[in-house]
PDB file of C-alpha atoms in Angstrom:
ATOM      1  CA  MET K   1      37.465 -20.345  -1.308  1.00 59.00           C
ATOM      2  CA  ALA K   2      34.080 -21.856  -2.124  1.00 74.00           C
ATOM      3  CA  GLU K   3      32.386 -20.076  -4.636  1.00 85.00           C
ATOM      4  CA  ILE K   4      29.200 -18.014  -3.334  1.00 88.00           C
ATOM      5  CA  THR K   5      26.182 -18.423  -5.491  1.00 90.00           C
ATOM      6  CA  ALA K   6      22.866 -16.793  -5.858  1.00 86.00           C
ATOM      7  CA  SER K   7      21.245 -19.627  -4.465  1.00 85.00           C
ATOM      8  CA  MET K   8      23.161 -19.970  -1.326  1.00 88.00           C
ATOM      9  CA  VAL K   9      22.702 -16.116  -0.543  1.00 86.00           C
ATOM     10  CA  LYS K  10      18.761 -16.708  -1.521  1.00 82.00           C
ATOM     11  CA  GLU K  11      19.011 -19.668   1.133  1.00 82.00           C
ATOM     12  CA  LEU K  12      20.496 -17.751   3.786  1.00 82.00           C
ATOM     13  CA  ARG K  13      18.238 -15.075   3.291  1.00 78.00           C
ATOM     14  CA  GLU K  14      15.368 -17.045   3.747  1.00 71.00           C
ATOM     15  CA  LYS K  15      16.603 -18.203   7.003  1.00 72.00           C
ATOM     16  CA  THR K  16      17.722 -15.012   8.514  1.00 72.00           C
ATOM     17  CA  ASP K  17      15.642 -12.279   6.714  1.00 68.00           C
ATOM     18  CA  ALA K  18      18.929 -10.388   6.571  1.00 75.00           C
ATOM     19  CA  PRO K  19      19.755  -7.841   3.513  1.00 74.00           C
ATOM     20  CA  MET K  20      21.075  -9.902   0.129  1.00 78.00           C
ATOM     21  CA  MET K  21      24.358  -8.181   0.810  1.00 81.00           C
ATOM     22  CA  GLU K  22      25.052  -8.593   4.335  1.00 82.00           C
ATOM     23  CA  CYS K  23      24.098 -12.581   3.385  1.00 84.00           C
ATOM     24  CA  LYS K  24      26.801 -12.426   0.796  1.00 87.00           C
ATOM     25  CA  LYS K  25      29.194 -10.890   3.071  1.00 88.00           C
ATOM     26  CA  ALA K  26      28.408 -13.430   5.723  1.00 87.00           C
ATOM     27  CA  LEU K  27      28.888 -16.466   3.409  1.00 90.00           C
ATOM     28  CA  THR K  28      32.216 -15.116   2.120  1.00 91.00           C
ATOM     29  CA  GLU K  29      33.427 -14.446   5.537  1.00 89.00           C
ATOM     30  CA  ALA K  30      32.367 -17.905   6.188  1.00 88.00           C
ATOM     31  CA  GLY K  31      33.933 -19.573   3.780  1.00 90.00           C
ATOM     32  CA  GLY K  32      30.454 -20.664   1.974  1.00 89.00           C
ATOM     33  CA  GLU K  33      29.733 -22.764   5.215  1.00 87.00           C
ATOM     34  CA  MET K  34      25.647 -21.951   5.891  1.00 86.00           C
ATOM     35  CA  THR K  35      25.615 -22.563   9.313  1.00 80.00           C
ATOM     36  CA  LYS K  36      28.654 -20.596  10.006  1.00 82.00           C
ATOM     37  CA  ALA K  37      27.137 -17.701   7.911  1.00 84.00           C
ATOM     38  CA  GLU K  38      23.984 -17.715   9.785  1.00 80.00           C
ATOM     39  CA  GLU K  39      25.725 -17.578  13.134  1.00 75.00           C
ATOM     40  CA  ILE K  40      27.614 -14.493  11.918  1.00 80.00           C
ATOM     41  CA  LEU K  41      24.453 -12.565  10.677  1.00 77.00           C
ATOM     42  CA  ARG K  42      22.731 -13.750  14.265  1.00 70.00           C
ATOM     43  CA  VAL K  43      25.672 -11.861  15.753  1.00 68.00           C
ATOM     44  CA  LYS K  44      25.045  -8.882  13.678  1.00 69.00           C
ATOM     45  CA  LEU K  45      21.284  -8.835  13.684  1.00 64.00           C
ATOM     46  CA  GLY K  46      20.552 -10.822  16.787  1.00 53.00           C
ATOM     47  CA  ASN K  47      18.357 -14.064  16.448  1.00 48.00           C
ATOM     48  CA  LYS K  48      15.084 -12.322  16.343  1.00 47.00           C
ATOM     49  CA  ALA K  49      15.276 -11.928  12.583  1.00 48.00           C
ATOM     50  CA  THR K  50      15.985 -15.691  12.050  1.00 48.00           C
ATOM     51  CA  LYS K  51      12.737 -16.468  14.203  1.00 49.00           C
ATOM     52  CA  ALA K  52      10.805 -13.750  12.576  1.00 51.00           C
ATOM     53  CA  ALA K  53      11.234 -14.706   8.911  1.00 51.00           C
ATOM     54  CA  ALA K  54       8.911 -17.550   8.682  1.00 48.00           C
ATOM     55  CA  ARG K  55       6.089 -15.884  10.778  1.00 55.00           C
ATOM     56  CA  VAL K  56       3.191 -14.356   8.672  1.00 55.00           C
ATOM     57  CA  ALA K  57       2.983 -10.465   8.526  1.00 60.00           C
ATOM     58  CA  ALA K  58      -0.797  -9.907   8.160  1.00 74.00           C
ATOM     59  CA  GLU K  59      -1.521  -6.575   9.992  1.00 88.00           C
ATOM     60  CA  GLY K  60       0.303  -3.365   9.172  1.00 91.00           C
ATOM     61  CA  VAL K  61      -0.380   0.068   7.754  1.00 94.00           C
ATOM     62  CA  VAL K  62      -0.750   1.889   4.478  1.00 96.00           C
ATOM     63  CA  GLY K  63       1.792   4.519   3.900  1.00 96.00           C
ATOM     64  CA  LEU K  64       0.536   7.588   1.927  1.00 97.00           C
ATOM     65  CA  TYR K  65       1.885  10.281  -0.249  1.00 97.00           C
ATOM     66  CA  LEU K  66       0.264  13.201  -1.822  1.00 97.00           C
ATOM     67  CA  SER K  67       1.709  16.084  -3.492  1.00 97.00           C
ATOM     68  CA  VAL K  68       0.409  19.507  -2.643  1.00 96.00           C
ATOM     69  CA  ASP K  69      -0.753  19.992  -5.898  1.00 96.00           C
ATOM     70  CA  GLY K  70      -2.591  16.938  -6.225  1.00 96.00           C
ATOM     71  CA  LYS K  71      -1.260  15.658  -9.249  1.00 97.00           C
ATOM     72  CA  LEU K  72       0.806  12.669  -7.835  1.00 98.00           C
ATOM     73  CA  GLY K  73       0.439  10.223  -5.198  1.00 98.00           C
ATOM     74  CA  ALA K  74       1.345   6.971  -3.894  1.00 98.00           C
ATOM     75  CA  LEU K  75       0.160   4.066  -1.597  1.00 98.00           C
ATOM     76  CA  VAL K  76       2.130   1.454  -0.179  1.00 97.00           C
ATOM     77  CA  GLU K  77       1.111  -1.265   2.168  1.00 96.00           C
ATOM     78  CA  VAL K  78       3.813  -2.580   4.693  1.00 95.00           C
ATOM     79  CA  ASN K  79       2.895  -5.469   6.764  1.00 92.00           C
ATOM     80  CA  SER K  80       4.016  -6.727  10.534  1.00 90.00           C
ATOM     81  CA  GLU K  81       2.677  -9.665  12.540  1.00 86.00           C
ATOM     82  CA  THR K  82       0.722  -7.622  15.035  1.00 86.00           C
ATOM     83  CA  ASP K  83      -1.407  -4.545  15.409  1.00 85.00           C
ATOM     84  CA  PHE K  84       0.931  -3.528  18.454  1.00 88.00           C
ATOM     85  CA  VAL K  85       3.935  -3.096  15.973  1.00 86.00           C
ATOM     86  CA  ALA K  86       1.854  -1.541  13.495  1.00 87.00           C
ATOM     87  CA  LYS K  87       1.584   1.399  15.746  1.00 90.00           C
ATOM     88  CA  ASN K  88       5.362   1.755  16.287  1.00 92.00           C
ATOM     89  CA  ASP K  89       6.533   4.803  15.303  1.00 93.00           C
ATOM     90  CA  GLU K  90       9.569   3.710  13.510  1.00 94.00           C
ATOM     91  CA  PHE K  91       7.389   1.097  11.598  1.00 94.00           C
ATOM     92  CA  ILE K  92       4.613   4.099  10.359  1.00 95.00           C
ATOM     93  CA  ALA K  93       7.961   6.157   9.702  1.00 95.00           C
ATOM     94  CA  LEU K  94       9.331   3.383   7.286  1.00 96.00           C
ATOM     95  CA  ALA K  95       5.731   3.209   5.556  1.00 96.00           C
ATOM     96  CA  LYS K  96       5.575   6.812   4.664  1.00 97.00           C
ATOM     97  CA  GLY K  97       9.163   7.050   3.536  1.00 97.00           C
ATOM     98  CA  CYS K  98       8.215   4.075   1.390  1.00 97.00           C
ATOM     99  CA  ALA K  99       5.681   6.025  -0.216  1.00 98.00           C
ATOM    100  CA  GLU K 100       7.541   9.069  -0.596  1.00 98.00           C
ATOM    101  CA  LEU K 101      10.093   7.037  -2.520  1.00 98.00           C
ATOM    102  CA  VAL K 102       7.654   5.406  -4.713  1.00 98.00           C
ATOM    103  CA  ALA K 103       6.030   8.893  -5.860  1.00 98.00           C
ATOM    104  CA  SER K 104       9.510  10.383  -6.353  1.00 97.00           C
ATOM    105  CA  LYS K 105      11.626   7.293  -7.938  1.00 97.00           C
ATOM    106  CA  ASN K 106       8.861   5.363  -9.562  1.00 98.00           C
ATOM    107  CA  PRO K 107      10.308   1.732  -8.768  1.00 97.00           C
ATOM    108  CA  VAL K 108       8.994  -0.900 -11.090  1.00 97.00           C
ATOM    109  CA  ASP K 109       8.307  -3.246  -8.258  1.00 95.00           C
ATOM    110  CA  VAL K 110       9.238  -4.397  -4.364  1.00 95.00           C
ATOM    111  CA  ALA K 111      12.341  -5.530  -5.285  1.00 94.00           C
ATOM    112  CA  ALA K 112      13.458  -2.250  -6.926  1.00 96.00           C
ATOM    113  CA  LEU K 113      11.722  -0.184  -4.173  1.00 97.00           C
ATOM    114  CA  SER K 114      13.760  -2.158  -1.438  1.00 95.00           C
ATOM    115  CA  ALA K 115      16.978  -1.362  -3.153  1.00 96.00           C
ATOM    116  CA  LEU K 116      16.422   2.334  -3.070  1.00 97.00           C
ATOM    117  CA  PRO K 117      18.567   4.564  -0.514  1.00 96.00           C
ATOM    118  CA  MET K 118      17.000   5.062   2.893  1.00 95.00           C
ATOM    119  CA  GLY K 119      18.702   6.727   5.918  1.00 91.00           C
ATOM    120  CA  ASP K 120      22.160   5.663   6.214  1.00 90.00           C
ATOM    121  CA  GLY K 121      21.423   2.590   3.956  1.00 93.00           C
ATOM    122  CA  THR K 122      18.845   1.129   1.858  1.00 95.00           C
ATOM    123  CA  VAL K 123      15.039   0.301   2.247  1.00 96.00           C
ATOM    124  CA  GLU K 124      15.753  -3.308   2.895  1.00 94.00           C
ATOM    125  CA  SER K 125      18.621  -2.410   5.368  1.00 93.00           C
ATOM    126  CA  THR K 126      16.042  -0.305   7.137  1.00 94.00           C
ATOM    127  CA  ARG K 127      13.505  -2.853   7.152  1.00 93.00           C
ATOM    128  CA  ALA K 128      15.666  -5.713   8.188  1.00 91.00           C
ATOM    129  CA  ALA K 129      17.197  -3.770  11.063  1.00 91.00           C
ATOM    130  CA  LEU K 130      13.742  -2.867  12.562  1.00 91.00           C
ATOM    131  CA  VAL K 131      12.852  -6.485  12.304  1.00 89.00           C
ATOM    132  CA  GLY K 132      16.262  -7.452  14.228  1.00 86.00           C
ATOM    133  CA  LYS K 133      15.179  -4.683  16.847  1.00 87.00           C
ATOM    134  CA  ILE K 134      11.598  -5.156  17.244  1.00 85.00           C
ATOM    135  CA  GLY K 135      11.434  -9.161  16.933  1.00 83.00           C
ATOM    136  CA  GLU K 136       8.646  -9.110  14.354  1.00 84.00           C
ATOM    137  CA  ASN K 137       8.514  -9.974  10.523  1.00 85.00           C
ATOM    138  CA  MET K 138       7.875  -7.376   8.385  1.00 90.00           C
ATOM    139  CA  SER K 139       7.167  -7.024   4.698  1.00 91.00           C
ATOM    140  CA  ILE K 140       6.531  -4.537   1.971  1.00 94.00           C
ATOM    141  CA  ARG K 141       3.794  -6.005   0.179  1.00 93.00           C
ATOM    142  CA  ARG K 142       2.590  -3.879  -2.488  1.00 95.00           C
ATOM    143  CA  PHE K 143       2.653  -0.200  -3.785  1.00 97.00           C
ATOM    144  CA  GLU K 144       0.864   1.921  -6.316  1.00 97.00           C
ATOM    145  CA  ARG K 145       1.689   5.107  -7.978  1.00 98.00           C
ATOM    146  CA  VAL K 146      -0.937   7.318  -9.379  1.00 97.00           C
ATOM    147  CA  GLU K 147      -0.449  10.498 -11.691  1.00 98.00           C
ATOM    148  CA  ALA K 148      -3.757  12.080 -11.828  1.00 97.00           C
ATOM    149  CA  LYS K 149      -5.816  13.330 -14.929  1.00 97.00           C
ATOM    150  CA  GLY K 150      -7.681  15.556 -12.748  1.00 97.00           C
ATOM    151  CA  LYS K 151      -6.877  16.023  -9.032  1.00 97.00           C
ATOM    152  CA  LEU K 152      -6.060  13.524  -6.530  1.00 98.00           C
ATOM    153  CA  SER K 153      -7.866  13.236  -3.243  1.00 97.00           C
ATOM    154  CA  SER K 154      -6.794  10.882  -0.211  1.00 97.00           C
ATOM    155  CA  TYR K 155      -8.313   9.095   2.912  1.00 96.00           C
ATOM    156  CA  VAL K 156      -6.701   6.947   5.247  1.00 94.00           C
ATOM    157  CA  HIS K 157      -8.828   5.139   7.908  1.00 91.00           C
ATOM    158  CA  GLY K 158      -8.698   3.108  10.898  1.00 83.00           C
ATOM    159  CA  GLY K 159      -5.208   3.668  11.946  1.00 83.00           C
ATOM    160  CA  SER K 160      -3.856   3.747   8.366  1.00 90.00           C
ATOM    161  CA  LYS K 161      -5.534  -0.009   7.778  1.00 93.00           C
ATOM    162  CA  ILE K 162      -7.436   1.562   4.876  1.00 94.00           C
ATOM    163  CA  GLY K 163      -5.929   4.013   2.137  1.00 96.00           C
ATOM    164  CA  VAL K 164      -7.395   5.432  -0.558  1.00 97.00           C
ATOM    165  CA  LEU K 165      -6.443   7.603  -3.567  1.00 98.00           C
ATOM    166  CA  VAL K 166      -9.226   8.751  -6.199  1.00 98.00           C
ATOM    167  CA  ASP K 167      -8.445  11.006  -9.199  1.00 98.00           C
ATOM    168  CA  VAL K 168     -11.619  13.249  -9.753  1.00 98.00           C
ATOM    169  CA  THR K 169     -12.206  16.135 -12.260  1.00 97.00           C
ATOM    170  CA  GLY K 170     -14.550  18.476 -11.677  1.00 97.00           C
ATOM    171  CA  GLY K 171     -16.469  19.388  -8.439  1.00 94.00           C
ATOM    172  CA  ASP K 172     -14.555  20.794  -5.428  1.00 95.00           C
ATOM    173  CA  ASP K 173     -12.530  19.438  -3.009  1.00 95.00           C
ATOM    174  CA  GLN K 174     -15.146  18.117  -0.551  1.00 96.00           C
ATOM    175  CA  LEU K 175     -16.791  16.300  -2.992  1.00 97.00           C
ATOM    176  CA  ALA K 176     -13.702  14.608  -3.885  1.00 97.00           C
ATOM    177  CA  LYS K 177     -12.847  13.893  -0.322  1.00 96.00           C
ATOM    178  CA  ASP K 178     -16.511  12.673   0.368  1.00 96.00           C
ATOM    179  CA  ILE K 179     -16.088   9.949  -2.658  1.00 97.00           C
ATOM    180  CA  ALA K 180     -12.617   8.731  -1.285  1.00 97.00           C
ATOM    181  CA  MET K 181     -14.545   8.234   2.329  1.00 96.00           C
ATOM    182  CA  HIS K 182     -17.158   6.457   0.592  1.00 97.00           C
ATOM    183  CA  ILE K 183     -14.643   4.137  -1.089  1.00 96.00           C
ATOM    184  CA  ALA K 184     -12.765   3.536   2.196  1.00 95.00           C
ATOM    185  CA  ALA K 185     -16.489   2.546   3.681  1.00 94.00           C
ATOM    186  CA  SER K 186     -17.956   0.494   0.545  1.00 94.00           C
ATOM    187  CA  LYS K 187     -14.948  -0.956  -1.043  1.00 94.00           C
ATOM    188  CA  PRO K 188     -16.096  -0.873  -4.482  1.00 95.00           C
ATOM    189  CA  LYS K 189     -14.083  -3.507  -7.003  1.00 92.00           C
ATOM    190  CA  SER K 190     -14.151  -1.106 -10.046  1.00 95.00           C
ATOM    191  CA  LEU K 191     -15.668   1.925 -11.451  1.00 96.00           C
ATOM    192  CA  ASP K 192     -18.125   0.249 -13.455  1.00 94.00           C
ATOM    193  CA  ALA K 193     -19.298  -3.229 -15.154  1.00 92.00           C
ATOM    194  CA  SER K 194     -16.250  -3.141 -17.522  1.00 92.00           C
ATOM    195  CA  GLY K 195     -13.887  -3.373 -14.540  1.00 92.00           C
ATOM    196  CA  VAL K 196     -15.515  -6.668 -13.024  1.00 90.00           C
ATOM    197  CA  PRO K 197     -13.450  -9.705 -13.671  1.00 88.00           C
ATOM    198  CA  GLY K 198     -15.846 -11.776 -15.813  1.00 88.00           C
ATOM    199  CA  ASP K 199     -15.323 -15.090 -13.406  1.00 86.00           C
ATOM    200  CA  LEU K 200     -17.104 -13.111 -10.728  1.00 84.00           C
ATOM    201  CA  LEU K 201     -19.807 -12.280 -12.875  1.00 88.00           C
ATOM    202  CA  ASP K 202     -20.074 -15.900 -14.035  1.00 88.00           C
ATOM    203  CA  ALA K 203     -20.048 -17.150 -10.291  1.00 84.00           C
ATOM    204  CA  GLU K 204     -22.803 -14.769  -9.356  1.00 87.00           C
ATOM    205  CA  ARG K 205     -24.835 -16.291 -12.072  1.00 88.00           C
ATOM    206  CA  ARG K 206     -24.269 -19.992 -11.774  1.00 89.00           C
ATOM    207  CA  ILE K 207     -25.189 -19.445  -7.761  1.00 86.00           C
ATOM    208  CA  ALA K 208     -28.312 -17.580  -8.745  1.00 87.00           C
ATOM    209  CA  ILE K 209     -29.519 -20.220 -11.067  1.00 89.00           C
ATOM    210  CA  GLU K 210     -28.887 -23.012  -8.723  1.00 86.00           C
ATOM    211  CA  LYS K 211     -30.668 -21.008  -6.152  1.00 86.00           C
ATOM    212  CA  ALA K 212     -33.566 -20.416  -8.153  1.00 88.00           C
ATOM    213  CA  ARG K 213     -33.561 -23.983  -9.101  1.00 88.00           C
ATOM    214  CA  GLU K 214     -33.672 -25.285  -5.747  1.00 85.00           C
ATOM    215  CA  ALA K 215     -36.656 -22.938  -4.956  1.00 87.00           C
ATOM    216  CA  GLY K 216     -38.573 -24.727  -7.709  1.00 90.00           C
ATOM    217  CA  LYS K 217     -38.366 -21.821 -10.434  1.00 90.00           C
ATOM    218  CA  PRO K 218     -39.257 -22.902 -14.111  1.00 91.00           C
ATOM    219  CA  GLU K 219     -36.360 -23.539 -16.264  1.00 90.00           C
ATOM    220  CA  ALA K 220     -37.584 -21.020 -18.704  1.00 89.00           C
ATOM    221  CA  MET K 221     -37.241 -18.098 -16.052  1.00 91.00           C
ATOM    222  CA  LEU K 222     -33.526 -19.067 -14.603  1.00 90.00           C
ATOM    223  CA  GLU K 223     -31.563 -16.984 -16.995  1.00 91.00           C
ATOM    224  CA  LYS K 224     -33.908 -13.836 -16.412  1.00 92.00           C
ATOM    225  CA  ILE K 225     -33.387 -14.405 -12.619  1.00 92.00           C
ATOM    226  CA  ALA K 226     -29.661 -14.822 -12.861  1.00 90.00           C
ATOM    227  CA  GLU K 227     -29.378 -11.772 -14.985  1.00 92.00           C
ATOM    228  CA  GLY K 228     -31.544  -9.650 -12.294  1.00 92.00           C
ATOM    229  CA  THR K 229     -29.082 -10.954  -9.495  1.00 89.00           C
ATOM    230  CA  VAL K 230     -25.825 -10.128 -11.702  1.00 90.00           C
ATOM    231  CA  GLN K 231     -27.271  -6.743 -12.365  1.00 92.00           C
ATOM    232  CA  LYS K 232     -27.674  -6.335  -8.381  1.00 91.00           C
ATOM    233  CA  TYR K 233     -24.517  -7.624  -7.592  1.00 90.00           C
ATOM    234  CA  LEU K 234     -22.968  -4.799  -9.993  1.00 92.00           C
ATOM    235  CA  LYS K 235     -24.772  -2.129  -8.094  1.00 91.00           C
ATOM    236  CA  GLU K 236     -23.374  -3.538  -5.084  1.00 91.00           C
ATOM    237  CA  VAL K 237     -19.562  -3.500  -6.219  1.00 91.00           C
ATOM    238  CA  THR K 238     -19.005  -0.873  -8.665  1.00 96.00           C
ATOM    239  CA  LEU K 239     -18.660   2.843  -7.829  1.00 97.00           C
ATOM    240  CA  PHE K 240     -20.822   4.442  -9.676  1.00 97.00           C
ATOM    241  CA  GLY K 241     -23.616   1.874  -8.789  1.00 95.00           C
ATOM    242  CA  GLN K 242     -23.180   2.029  -5.147  1.00 96.00           C
ATOM    243  CA  VAL K 243     -25.554   4.331  -3.267  1.00 95.00           C
ATOM    244  CA  PHE K 244     -23.609   7.347  -1.735  1.00 96.00           C
ATOM    245  CA  VAL K 245     -22.961   6.633   2.139  1.00 94.00           C
ATOM    246  CA  LYS K 246     -23.735  10.039   2.823  1.00 93.00           C
ATOM    247  CA  ALA K 247     -26.958  10.235   0.604  1.00 90.00           C
ATOM    248  CA  GLU K 248     -29.636  12.221   2.806  1.00 86.00           C
ATOM    249  CA  ASP K 249     -32.411   9.811   0.719  1.00 87.00           C
ATOM    250  CA  GLY K 250     -30.487   7.123   0.667  1.00 86.00           C
ATOM    251  CA  LYS K 251     -30.988   6.588  -2.972  1.00 91.00           C
ATOM    252  CA  GLN K 252     -28.635   9.007  -4.543  1.00 95.00           C
ATOM    253  CA  THR K 253     -25.756   6.799  -6.242  1.00 96.00           C
ATOM    254  CA  ILE K 254     -22.377   7.904  -7.214  1.00 97.00           C
ATOM    255  CA  GLU K 255     -22.837   8.263 -10.842  1.00 96.00           C
ATOM    256  CA  GLN K 256     -26.027  10.551  -9.848  1.00 96.00           C
ATOM    257  CA  LEU K 257     -23.889  12.447  -7.236  1.00 96.00           C
ATOM    258  CA  LEU K 258     -21.075  13.056  -9.939  1.00 97.00           C
ATOM    259  CA  LYS K 259     -23.553  14.196 -12.545  1.00 97.00           C
ATOM    260  CA  ALA K 260     -24.953  16.695 -10.141  1.00 96.00           C
ATOM    261  CA  ASN K 261     -22.039  18.095  -9.447  1.00 96.00           C
ATOM    262  CA  GLY K 262     -20.462  18.345 -12.700  1.00 97.00           C
ATOM    263  CA  ALA K 263     -17.539  16.086 -12.079  1.00 97.00           C
ATOM    264  CA  SER K 264     -16.129  12.627 -12.883  1.00 97.00           C
ATOM    265  CA  VAL K 265     -14.268   9.755 -11.453  1.00 97.00           C
ATOM    266  CA  ASN K 266     -11.193   9.076 -13.760  1.00 97.00           C
ATOM    267  CA  GLY K 267      -9.900   6.022 -11.293  1.00 96.00           C
ATOM    268  CA  PHE K 268      -9.019   5.020  -7.569  1.00 97.00           C
ATOM    269  CA  THR K 269      -6.882   2.897  -5.588  1.00 97.00           C
ATOM    270  CA  LEU K 270      -7.890   1.073  -2.381  1.00 96.00           C
ATOM    271  CA  TYR K 271      -5.882  -0.752  -0.225  1.00 95.00           C
ATOM    272  CA  VAL K 272      -7.111  -2.582   2.987  1.00 92.00           C
ATOM    273  CA  VAL K 273      -4.321  -4.095   4.980  1.00 92.00           C
ATOM    274  CA  GLY K 274      -3.978  -8.006   4.999  1.00 86.00           C
ATOM    275  CA  GLU K 275      -6.389  -8.231   2.149  1.00 84.00           C
ATOM    276  CA  GLY K 276      -6.046 -11.923   0.852  1.00 74.00           C
ATOM    277  CA  ILE K 277      -3.387 -12.838   3.191  1.00 70.00           C
ATOM    278  CA  GLU K 278      -4.479 -15.793   5.417  1.00 57.00           C
ATOM    279  CA  LYS K 279      -4.043 -14.943   9.081  1.00 56.00           C
ATOM    280  CA  LYS K 280      -2.907 -17.232  11.480  1.00 51.00           C
ATOM    281  CA  VAL K 281      -5.338 -18.128  14.520  1.00 46.00           C
ATOM    282  CA  ASN K 282      -3.741 -19.215  17.465  1.00 45.00           C
ATOM    283  CA  ASP K 283      -4.834 -21.689  20.224  1.00 46.00           C
ATOM    284  CA  PHE K 284      -3.471 -19.868  22.939  1.00 44.00           C
ATOM    285  CA  ALA K 285      -4.438 -22.810  25.138  1.00 54.00           C
ATOM    286  CA  ALA K 286      -2.591 -25.045  23.206  1.00 50.00           C
ATOM    287  CA  GLU K 287       0.131 -22.662  23.105  1.00 45.00           C
ATOM    288  CA  VAL K 288       0.716 -21.968  26.623  1.00 49.00           C
ATOM    289  CA  ALA K 289       0.408 -26.099  27.244  1.00 55.00           C
ATOM    290  CA  ALA K 290       3.146 -26.642  24.530  1.00 51.00           C
ATOM    291  CA  GLN K 291       5.359 -24.016  26.265  1.00 49.00           C
ATOM    292  CA  ALA K 292       4.675 -25.563  30.126  1.00 54.00           C
ATOM    293  CA  ALA K 293       5.678 -28.770  28.367  1.00 57.00           C
ATOM    294  CA  ALA K 294       8.903 -27.533  26.992  1.00 51.00           C
ATOM    295  CA  ALA K 295       9.966 -26.014  30.271  1.00 53.00           C
ATOM    296  CA  ARG K 296       9.162 -29.321  32.230  1.00 57.00           C
ATOM    297  CA  LYS K 297      11.721 -30.900  29.722  1.00 49.00           C
TER     298      LYS K 297
END
């Protein structure tokens, strides 16, 4: 019998999107013959999984877990191809179940999470079965497990498209909830300037200098103008520098709000579904024409 190597299993998995163990079993049954192994998996899972594996999954939901005492929380982003599937009850249950496992089992990465028990199998077998059943690619993209220094508050918005966990010390539950909602709305990059990547600041500085130069500003003023632009940028992208979305005077910053309530924010996690994933834009007219041409053939 042909030796079943890890690379063979990996190749079959990429073709079919089936669980690793199922791929190994199929290859063993097929005597190492890739085409035959793929056919075996298609019989088990249907041919939906094969087609789905190559498609971009940029929609989805954020699964949330928050302990009763607010000391432990988790966010998990699970992606699908369409928003329609993201509203499927089984898909939503998968995301929530993953969040609970992240909190309770503390896996080191997505691969470790995928190997954890779920239902009658594992997270991975549950995901693969759902792919075969629905016919859309689905993937667990990322997760964050948070142990609070103070107390966690959460907020989920837009049909679970945005998820927030914020760790607050002091204040009350309403203040913490308001800050979580603010983070979802304003999407800060960090708590303060120290958390903003240097390359982003350098880019803002370069752009400001070039704009000022094109506007005919004196060379001696360019650095000062750039510094002013950077400081304005920091107020826009740091939580403490942002104006509170519910501020009655339209001026109170989060930092001022916290100080007025004797509270502090130790950290936050913000997930926006599909953030950073390049979504495929379909040309539906061309797609229909292609389908019509294929039908004629």
